[in-house]
Short mmCIF file of C-alpha atoms and ligand atoms in Angstrom, two decimals:
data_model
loop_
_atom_site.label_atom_id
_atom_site.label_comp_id
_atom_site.label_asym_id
_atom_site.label_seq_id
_atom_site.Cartn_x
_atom_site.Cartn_y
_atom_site.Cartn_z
CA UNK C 255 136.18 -11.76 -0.06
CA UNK C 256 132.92 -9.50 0.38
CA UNK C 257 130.24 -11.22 2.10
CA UNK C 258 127.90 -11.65 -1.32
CA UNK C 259 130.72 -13.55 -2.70
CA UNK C 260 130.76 -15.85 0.37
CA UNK C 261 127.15 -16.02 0.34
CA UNK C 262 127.47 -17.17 -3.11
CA UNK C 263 130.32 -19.90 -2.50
CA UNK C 264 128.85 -21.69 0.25
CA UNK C 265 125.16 -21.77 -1.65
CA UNK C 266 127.42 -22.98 -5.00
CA UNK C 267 128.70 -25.76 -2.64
CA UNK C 268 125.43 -26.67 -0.30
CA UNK C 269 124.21 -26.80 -4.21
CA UNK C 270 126.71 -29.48 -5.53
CA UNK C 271 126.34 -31.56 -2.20
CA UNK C 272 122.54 -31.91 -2.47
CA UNK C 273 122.81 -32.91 -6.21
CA UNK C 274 125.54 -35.22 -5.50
CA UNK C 275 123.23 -36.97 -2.51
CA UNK C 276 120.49 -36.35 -4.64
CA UNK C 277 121.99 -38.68 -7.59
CA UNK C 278 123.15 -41.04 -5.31
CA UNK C 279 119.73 -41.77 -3.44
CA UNK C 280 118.86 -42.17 -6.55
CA UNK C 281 120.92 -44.45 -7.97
CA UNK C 282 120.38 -46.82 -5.00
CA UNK C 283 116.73 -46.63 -5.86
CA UNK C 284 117.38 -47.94 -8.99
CA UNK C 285 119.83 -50.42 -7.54
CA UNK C 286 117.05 -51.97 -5.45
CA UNK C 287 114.65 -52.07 -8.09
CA UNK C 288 116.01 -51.41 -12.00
CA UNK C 289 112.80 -49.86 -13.07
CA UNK C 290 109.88 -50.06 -11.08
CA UNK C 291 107.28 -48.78 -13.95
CA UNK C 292 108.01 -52.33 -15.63
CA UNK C 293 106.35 -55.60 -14.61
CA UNK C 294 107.34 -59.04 -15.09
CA UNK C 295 104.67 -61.82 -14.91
CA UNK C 296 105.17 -65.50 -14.11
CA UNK C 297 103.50 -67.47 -16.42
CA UNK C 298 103.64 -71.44 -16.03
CA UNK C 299 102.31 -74.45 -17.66
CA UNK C 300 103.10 -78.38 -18.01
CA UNK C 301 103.43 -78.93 -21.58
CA UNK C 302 106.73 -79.17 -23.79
CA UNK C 303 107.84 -75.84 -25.28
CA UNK C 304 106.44 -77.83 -28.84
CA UNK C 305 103.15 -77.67 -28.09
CA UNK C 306 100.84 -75.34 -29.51
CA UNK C 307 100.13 -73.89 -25.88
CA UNK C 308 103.23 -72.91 -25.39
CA UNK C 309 103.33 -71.03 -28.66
CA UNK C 310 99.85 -69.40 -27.60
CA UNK C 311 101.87 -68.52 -24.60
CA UNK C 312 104.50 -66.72 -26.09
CA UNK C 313 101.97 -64.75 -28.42
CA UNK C 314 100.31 -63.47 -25.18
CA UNK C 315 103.48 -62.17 -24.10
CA UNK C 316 104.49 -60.67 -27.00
CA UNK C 317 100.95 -59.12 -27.58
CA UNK C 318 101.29 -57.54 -23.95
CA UNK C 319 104.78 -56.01 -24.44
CA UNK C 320 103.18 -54.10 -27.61
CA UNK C 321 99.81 -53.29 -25.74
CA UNK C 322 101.51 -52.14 -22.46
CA UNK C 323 104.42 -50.08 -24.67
CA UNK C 324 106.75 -52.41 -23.02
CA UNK C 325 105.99 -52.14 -19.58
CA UNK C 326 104.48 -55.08 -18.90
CA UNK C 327 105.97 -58.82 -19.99
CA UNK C 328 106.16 -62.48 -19.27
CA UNK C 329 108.76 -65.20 -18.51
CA UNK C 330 107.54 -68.86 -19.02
CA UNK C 331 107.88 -72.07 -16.94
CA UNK C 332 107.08 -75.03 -19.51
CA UNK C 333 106.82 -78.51 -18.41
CA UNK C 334 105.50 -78.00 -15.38
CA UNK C 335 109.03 -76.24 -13.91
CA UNK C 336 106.52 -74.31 -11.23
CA UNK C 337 105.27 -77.55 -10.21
CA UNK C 338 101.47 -79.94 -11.81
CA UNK C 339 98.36 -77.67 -12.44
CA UNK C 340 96.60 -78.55 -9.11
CA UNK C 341 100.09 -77.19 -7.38
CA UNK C 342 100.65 -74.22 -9.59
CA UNK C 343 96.73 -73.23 -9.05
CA UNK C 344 98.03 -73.66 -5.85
CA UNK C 345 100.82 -71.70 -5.99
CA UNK C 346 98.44 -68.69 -7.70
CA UNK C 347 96.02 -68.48 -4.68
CA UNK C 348 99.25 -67.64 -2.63
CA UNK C 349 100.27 -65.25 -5.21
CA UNK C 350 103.72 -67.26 -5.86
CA UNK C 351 102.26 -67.19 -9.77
CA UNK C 352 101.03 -64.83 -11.46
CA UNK C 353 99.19 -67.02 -14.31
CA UNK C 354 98.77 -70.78 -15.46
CA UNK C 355 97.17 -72.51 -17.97
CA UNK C 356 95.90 -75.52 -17.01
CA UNK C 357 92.89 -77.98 -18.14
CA UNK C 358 89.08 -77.61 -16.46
CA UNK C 359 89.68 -80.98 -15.45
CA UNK C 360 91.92 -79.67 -11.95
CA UNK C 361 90.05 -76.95 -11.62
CA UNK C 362 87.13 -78.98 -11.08
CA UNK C 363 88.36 -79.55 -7.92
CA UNK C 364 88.58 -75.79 -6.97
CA UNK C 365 85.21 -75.16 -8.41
CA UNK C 366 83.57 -78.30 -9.43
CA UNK C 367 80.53 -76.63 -11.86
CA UNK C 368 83.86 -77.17 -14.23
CA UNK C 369 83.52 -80.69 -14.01
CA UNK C 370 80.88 -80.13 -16.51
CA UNK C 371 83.09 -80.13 -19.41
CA UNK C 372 84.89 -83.41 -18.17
CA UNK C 373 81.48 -85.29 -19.17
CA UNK C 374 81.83 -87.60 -21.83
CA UNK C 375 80.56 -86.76 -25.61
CA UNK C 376 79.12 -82.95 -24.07
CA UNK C 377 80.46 -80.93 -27.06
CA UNK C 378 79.12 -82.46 -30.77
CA UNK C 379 82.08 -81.24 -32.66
CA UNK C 380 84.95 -78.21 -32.96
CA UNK C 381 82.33 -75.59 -33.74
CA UNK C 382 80.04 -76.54 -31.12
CA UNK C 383 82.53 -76.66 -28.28
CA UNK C 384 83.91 -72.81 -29.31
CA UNK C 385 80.64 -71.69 -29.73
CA UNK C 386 80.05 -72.38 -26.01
CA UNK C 387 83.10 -71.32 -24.39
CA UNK C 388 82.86 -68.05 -26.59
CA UNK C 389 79.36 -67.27 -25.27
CA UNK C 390 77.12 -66.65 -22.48
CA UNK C 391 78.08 -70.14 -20.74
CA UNK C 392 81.86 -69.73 -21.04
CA UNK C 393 82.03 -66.01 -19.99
CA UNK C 394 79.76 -66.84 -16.89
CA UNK C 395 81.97 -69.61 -15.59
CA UNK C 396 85.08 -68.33 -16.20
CA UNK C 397 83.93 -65.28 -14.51
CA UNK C 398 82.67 -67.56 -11.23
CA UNK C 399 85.99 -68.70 -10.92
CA UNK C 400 86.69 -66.52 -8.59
CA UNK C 401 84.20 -66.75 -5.73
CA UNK C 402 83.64 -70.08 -4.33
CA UNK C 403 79.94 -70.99 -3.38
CA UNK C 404 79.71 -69.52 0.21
CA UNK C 405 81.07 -66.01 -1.16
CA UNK C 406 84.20 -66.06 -0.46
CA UNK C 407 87.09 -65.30 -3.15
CA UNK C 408 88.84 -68.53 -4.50
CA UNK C 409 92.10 -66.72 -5.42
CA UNK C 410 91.68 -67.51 -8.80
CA UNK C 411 90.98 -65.49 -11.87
CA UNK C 412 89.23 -67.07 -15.50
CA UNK C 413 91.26 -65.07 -17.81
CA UNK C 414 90.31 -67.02 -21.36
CA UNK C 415 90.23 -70.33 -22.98
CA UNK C 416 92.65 -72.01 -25.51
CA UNK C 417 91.80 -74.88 -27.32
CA UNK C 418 92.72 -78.73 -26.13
CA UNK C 419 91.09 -80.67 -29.10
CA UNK C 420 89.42 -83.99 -28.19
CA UNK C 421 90.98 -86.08 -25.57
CA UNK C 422 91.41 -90.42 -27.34
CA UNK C 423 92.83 -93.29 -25.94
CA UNK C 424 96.23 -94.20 -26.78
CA UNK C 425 97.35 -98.02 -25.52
CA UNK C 426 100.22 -100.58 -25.53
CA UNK C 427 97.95 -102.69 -26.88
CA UNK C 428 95.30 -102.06 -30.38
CA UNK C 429 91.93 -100.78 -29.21
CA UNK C 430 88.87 -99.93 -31.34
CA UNK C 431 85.60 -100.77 -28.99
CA UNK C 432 85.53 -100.47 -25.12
CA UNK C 433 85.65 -104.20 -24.47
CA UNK C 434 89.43 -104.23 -25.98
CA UNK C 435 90.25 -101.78 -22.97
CA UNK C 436 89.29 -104.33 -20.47
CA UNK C 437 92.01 -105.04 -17.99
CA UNK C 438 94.05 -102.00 -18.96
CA UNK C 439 95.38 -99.17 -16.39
CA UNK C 440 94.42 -95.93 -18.05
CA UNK C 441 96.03 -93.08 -16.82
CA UNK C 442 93.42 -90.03 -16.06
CA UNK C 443 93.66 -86.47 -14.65
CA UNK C 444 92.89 -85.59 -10.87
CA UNK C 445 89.22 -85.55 -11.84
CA UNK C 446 86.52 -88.22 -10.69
CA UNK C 447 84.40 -87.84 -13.90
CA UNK C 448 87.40 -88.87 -16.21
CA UNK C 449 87.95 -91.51 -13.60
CA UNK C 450 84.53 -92.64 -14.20
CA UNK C 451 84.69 -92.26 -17.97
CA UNK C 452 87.43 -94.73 -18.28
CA UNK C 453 85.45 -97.21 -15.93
CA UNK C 454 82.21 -97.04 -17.73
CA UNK C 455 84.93 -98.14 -20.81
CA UNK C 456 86.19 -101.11 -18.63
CA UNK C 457 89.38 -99.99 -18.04
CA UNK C 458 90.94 -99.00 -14.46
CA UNK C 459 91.67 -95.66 -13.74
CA UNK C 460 95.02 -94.20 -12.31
CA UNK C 461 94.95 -90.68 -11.67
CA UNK C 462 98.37 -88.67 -11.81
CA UNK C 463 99.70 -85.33 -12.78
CA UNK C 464 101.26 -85.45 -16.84
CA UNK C 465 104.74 -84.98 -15.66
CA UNK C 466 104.83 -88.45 -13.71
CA UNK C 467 102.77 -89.93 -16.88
CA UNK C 468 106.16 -90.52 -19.40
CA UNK C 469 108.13 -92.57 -16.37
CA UNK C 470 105.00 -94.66 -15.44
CA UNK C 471 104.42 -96.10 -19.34
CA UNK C 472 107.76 -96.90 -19.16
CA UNK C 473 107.53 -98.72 -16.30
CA UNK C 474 104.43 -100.56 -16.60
CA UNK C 475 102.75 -98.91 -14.15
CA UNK C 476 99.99 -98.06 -16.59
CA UNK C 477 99.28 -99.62 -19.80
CA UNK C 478 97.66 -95.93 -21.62
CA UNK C 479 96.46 -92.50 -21.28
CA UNK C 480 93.72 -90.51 -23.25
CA UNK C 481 95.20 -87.06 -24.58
CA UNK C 482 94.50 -84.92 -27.93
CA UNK C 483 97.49 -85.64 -30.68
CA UNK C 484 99.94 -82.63 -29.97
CA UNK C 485 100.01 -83.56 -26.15
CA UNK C 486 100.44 -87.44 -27.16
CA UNK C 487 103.47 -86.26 -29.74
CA UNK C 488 105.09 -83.61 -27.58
CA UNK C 489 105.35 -85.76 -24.51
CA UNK C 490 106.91 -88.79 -26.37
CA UNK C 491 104.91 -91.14 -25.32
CA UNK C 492 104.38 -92.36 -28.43
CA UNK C 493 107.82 -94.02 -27.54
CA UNK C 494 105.46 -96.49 -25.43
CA UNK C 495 101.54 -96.36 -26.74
CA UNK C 496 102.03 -97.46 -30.46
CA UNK C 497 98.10 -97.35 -30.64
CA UNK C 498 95.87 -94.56 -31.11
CA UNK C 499 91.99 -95.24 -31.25
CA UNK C 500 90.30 -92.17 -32.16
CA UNK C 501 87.05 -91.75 -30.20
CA UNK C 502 86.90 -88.36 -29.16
CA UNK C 503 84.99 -88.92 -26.05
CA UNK C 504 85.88 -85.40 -24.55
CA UNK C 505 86.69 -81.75 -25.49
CA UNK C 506 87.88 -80.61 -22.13
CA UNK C 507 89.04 -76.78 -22.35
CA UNK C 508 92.32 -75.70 -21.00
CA UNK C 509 91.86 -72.20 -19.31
CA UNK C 510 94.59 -68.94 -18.35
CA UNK C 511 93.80 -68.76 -14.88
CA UNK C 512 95.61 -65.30 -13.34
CA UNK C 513 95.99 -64.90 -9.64
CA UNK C 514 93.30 -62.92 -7.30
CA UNK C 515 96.46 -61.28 -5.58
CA UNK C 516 98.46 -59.92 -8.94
CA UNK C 517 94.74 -58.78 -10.30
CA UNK C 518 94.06 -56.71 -7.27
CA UNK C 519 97.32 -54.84 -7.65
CA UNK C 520 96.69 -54.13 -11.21
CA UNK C 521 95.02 -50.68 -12.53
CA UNK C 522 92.35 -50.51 -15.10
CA UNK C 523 94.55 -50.57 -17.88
CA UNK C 524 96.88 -53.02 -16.92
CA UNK C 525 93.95 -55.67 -16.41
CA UNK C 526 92.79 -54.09 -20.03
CA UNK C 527 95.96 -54.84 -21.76
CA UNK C 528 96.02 -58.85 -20.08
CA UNK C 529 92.55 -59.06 -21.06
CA UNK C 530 93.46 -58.24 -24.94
CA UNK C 531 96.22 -60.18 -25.28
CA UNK C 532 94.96 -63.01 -23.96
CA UNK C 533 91.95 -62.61 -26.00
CA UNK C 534 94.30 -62.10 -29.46
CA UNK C 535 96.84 -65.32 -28.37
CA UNK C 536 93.22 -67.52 -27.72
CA UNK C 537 92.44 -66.55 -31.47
CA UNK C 538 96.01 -67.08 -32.32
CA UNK C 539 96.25 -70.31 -30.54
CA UNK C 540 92.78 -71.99 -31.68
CA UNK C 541 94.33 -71.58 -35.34
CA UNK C 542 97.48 -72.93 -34.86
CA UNK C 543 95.44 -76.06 -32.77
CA UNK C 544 93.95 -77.14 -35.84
CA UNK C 545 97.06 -77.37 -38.19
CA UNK C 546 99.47 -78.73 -35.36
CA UNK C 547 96.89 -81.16 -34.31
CA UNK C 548 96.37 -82.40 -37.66
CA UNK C 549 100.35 -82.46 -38.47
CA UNK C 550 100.33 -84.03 -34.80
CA UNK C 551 98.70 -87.21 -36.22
CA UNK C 552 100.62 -87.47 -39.01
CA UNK C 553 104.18 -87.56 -37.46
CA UNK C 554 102.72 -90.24 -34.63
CA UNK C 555 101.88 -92.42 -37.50
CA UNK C 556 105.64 -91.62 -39.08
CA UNK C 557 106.52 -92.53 -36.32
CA UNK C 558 104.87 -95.81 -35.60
CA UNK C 559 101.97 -95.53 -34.02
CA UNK C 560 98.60 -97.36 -35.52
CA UNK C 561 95.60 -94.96 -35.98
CA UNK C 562 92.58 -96.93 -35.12
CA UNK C 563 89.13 -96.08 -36.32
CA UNK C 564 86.64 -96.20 -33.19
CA UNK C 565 83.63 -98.07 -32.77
CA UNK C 566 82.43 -94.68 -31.74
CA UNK C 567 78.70 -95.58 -31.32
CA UNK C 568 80.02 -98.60 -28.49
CA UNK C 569 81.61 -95.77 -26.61
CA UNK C 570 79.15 -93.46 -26.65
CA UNK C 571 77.03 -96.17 -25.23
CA UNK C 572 79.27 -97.02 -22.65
CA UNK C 573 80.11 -93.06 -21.41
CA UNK C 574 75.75 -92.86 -21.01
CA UNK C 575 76.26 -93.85 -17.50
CA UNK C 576 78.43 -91.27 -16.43
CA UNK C 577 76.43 -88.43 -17.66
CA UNK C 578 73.99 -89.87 -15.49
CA UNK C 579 76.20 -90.07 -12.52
CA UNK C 580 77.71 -86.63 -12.92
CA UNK C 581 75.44 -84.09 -14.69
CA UNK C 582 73.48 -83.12 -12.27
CA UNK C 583 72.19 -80.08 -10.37
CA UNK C 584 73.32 -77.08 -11.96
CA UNK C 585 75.95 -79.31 -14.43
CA UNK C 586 72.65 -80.97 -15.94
CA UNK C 587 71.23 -77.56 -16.55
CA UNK C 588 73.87 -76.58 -18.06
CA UNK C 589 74.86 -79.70 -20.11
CA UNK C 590 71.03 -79.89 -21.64
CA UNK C 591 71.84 -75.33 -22.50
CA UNK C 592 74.60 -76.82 -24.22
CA UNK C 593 73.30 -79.43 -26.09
CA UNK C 594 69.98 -77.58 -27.25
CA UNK C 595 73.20 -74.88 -28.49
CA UNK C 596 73.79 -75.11 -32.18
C1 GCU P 176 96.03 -81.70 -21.98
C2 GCU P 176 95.91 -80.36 -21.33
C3 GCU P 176 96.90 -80.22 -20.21
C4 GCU P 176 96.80 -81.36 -19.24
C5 GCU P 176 96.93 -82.67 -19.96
C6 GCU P 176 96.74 -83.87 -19.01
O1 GCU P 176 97.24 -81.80 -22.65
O2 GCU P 176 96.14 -79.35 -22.28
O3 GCU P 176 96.65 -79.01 -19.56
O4 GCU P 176 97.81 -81.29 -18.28
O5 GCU P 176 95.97 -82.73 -20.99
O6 GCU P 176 96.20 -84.86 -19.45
O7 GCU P 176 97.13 -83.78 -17.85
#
């Protein structure tokens, strides 16, 4: 063997040992992570997979797989699997979720200028509520959700709005004026201003997450809630409240709220891509809100429950006190903005 030919063997076989360690660095790479360019997002929420959130929810993902040409997609935790709203905004400040939809009403307590859409008879009707959280007053606020007063970052990110309809009372017993809710135990979110809104009614107020709601009807422990129609059908607790009085006496928003952690880890076009489909699945999802809703109130009546017509001026009369006790400061600004709003 001449020494060219030698030359030539031993590079041939250096050769086939650096591929060979080559692919197999490789293949550990991919071992320890199956494809890094893709991302999966948490998503969580505590409604049934019926309700038209959930749908909305789904849309979002799917409109993200298309934007991001697949890269990016969801898996979603219904019925509060991650935990209630307050724990999975929680659970988003530490980064453990990626994004929730939850009601203003928790985040209140986060950032309470959202307690403004808690108050009692704010919005006039459908129109008037979207106009708002579509314009000036809705961008600003969802965009202060993530610096708390002194400066510092909350965590949180206001990603878009869906639609929640108007919140009624539904009772054990028939209801059509606030005087009939007298001596009842309404069930309310972790919010003082629907606490307050069911007192100035004359009920008393229990406060606990939706999951624990179902179990405590059943019990006795409460005696009603106050939910729009698909959350009252998709929860079953129809199966308990055969009475439904509609008086509309809040629109409280529910909101995608994305973590401050995941959004700082994201490039321009990834927060692009969330931004779009979230804004295409809150289009998708306020559409779908008004024929479920509607088909919502139908099947609770097919399926026992009495649709009341409210004494609504009575209850407007009664909620005037807690507008006084809770729009103020900057919420009474803002509540008079929105009611001069056409
Ligand atoms: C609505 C809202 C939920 C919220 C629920 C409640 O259904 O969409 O986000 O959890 O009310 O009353 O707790």
């Amino acid at each position: 063997m001449n020494r060219s030919t030698s030359r030539f063997i031993v590079g041939f076989l250096v050769g086939i040992l650096t591929s060979c360690l080559g692919f197999a660095w490789l293949g550990q790479v991919d071992a320890e992570s199956p494809d890094s360019s893709k991302m999966m997002l948490t998503v969580a929420h505590a409604l049934p997979v019926s309700h038209p959130v959930h749908k909305g929810l789904e849309h979002f993902g799917h409109e993200l797989h298309e934007l991001s040409g697949g890269t990016m997609s969801i898996s979603i935790y219904p019925s509060g699997q991650l935990g209630n709203e307050t724990e999975c905004l929680e659970k988003i400040q530490q980064g453990g979720i990626d994004i929730a939809k939850v009601s203003t009403a928790p985040i209140g307590n986060f950032a309470p200028v959202f307690r403004l859409f808690s108050l009692p008879y704010l919005f006039r009707d459908r129109r008037h509520y979207w106009n708002i959280l579509d314009g000036p007053i809705g961008a600003d606020l969802l965009q202060r959700l993530g610096t708390r007063e002194d400066g510092e970052p909350t965590g949180l990110v206001g990603l878009g709005y869906y639609d929640a309809g108007s919140r009624s009372f539904y009772t054990t017993r028939p209801v059509t004026r606030p005087t009939d809710l007298e001596g009842m135990k309404i069930r309310v979110q972790q919010d003082p201003v629907a606490a307050d809104t069911v007192k100035a009614m004359g009920a008393s107020a229990v406060a606990m997450p939706f999951g624990e709601l179902y179990t405590a009807l059943k019990q006795g422990g409460v005696d009603g809630a106050e939910n729009n129609p698909p959350s009252f059908l998709s929860s079953r607790h129809f199966e308990v409240c055969d009475h439904y009085v509609l008086d509309s006496h809040s629109r409280i928003p529910d909101v995608l709220v994305g973590s401050g952690k995941l959004w700082n880890n994201l490039n321009d076009a990834q927060r692009g891509w969330i931004e779009e489909a979230i804004k295409r699945s809150s289009l998708f999802q306020r559409t779908l809100w008004k024929e479920e809703s509607e088909l919502a109130l139908q099947t609770l009546e097919a399926n026992g429950v009495t649709v009341h017509i409210a004494n609504t001026p009575a209850f407007r009369e009664a909620a005037e006190v807690v507008m006084e006790k809770h729009a103020t400061g900057e919420r009474a600004t803002l509540a008079s903005k929105i009611k001069a709003t056409p």
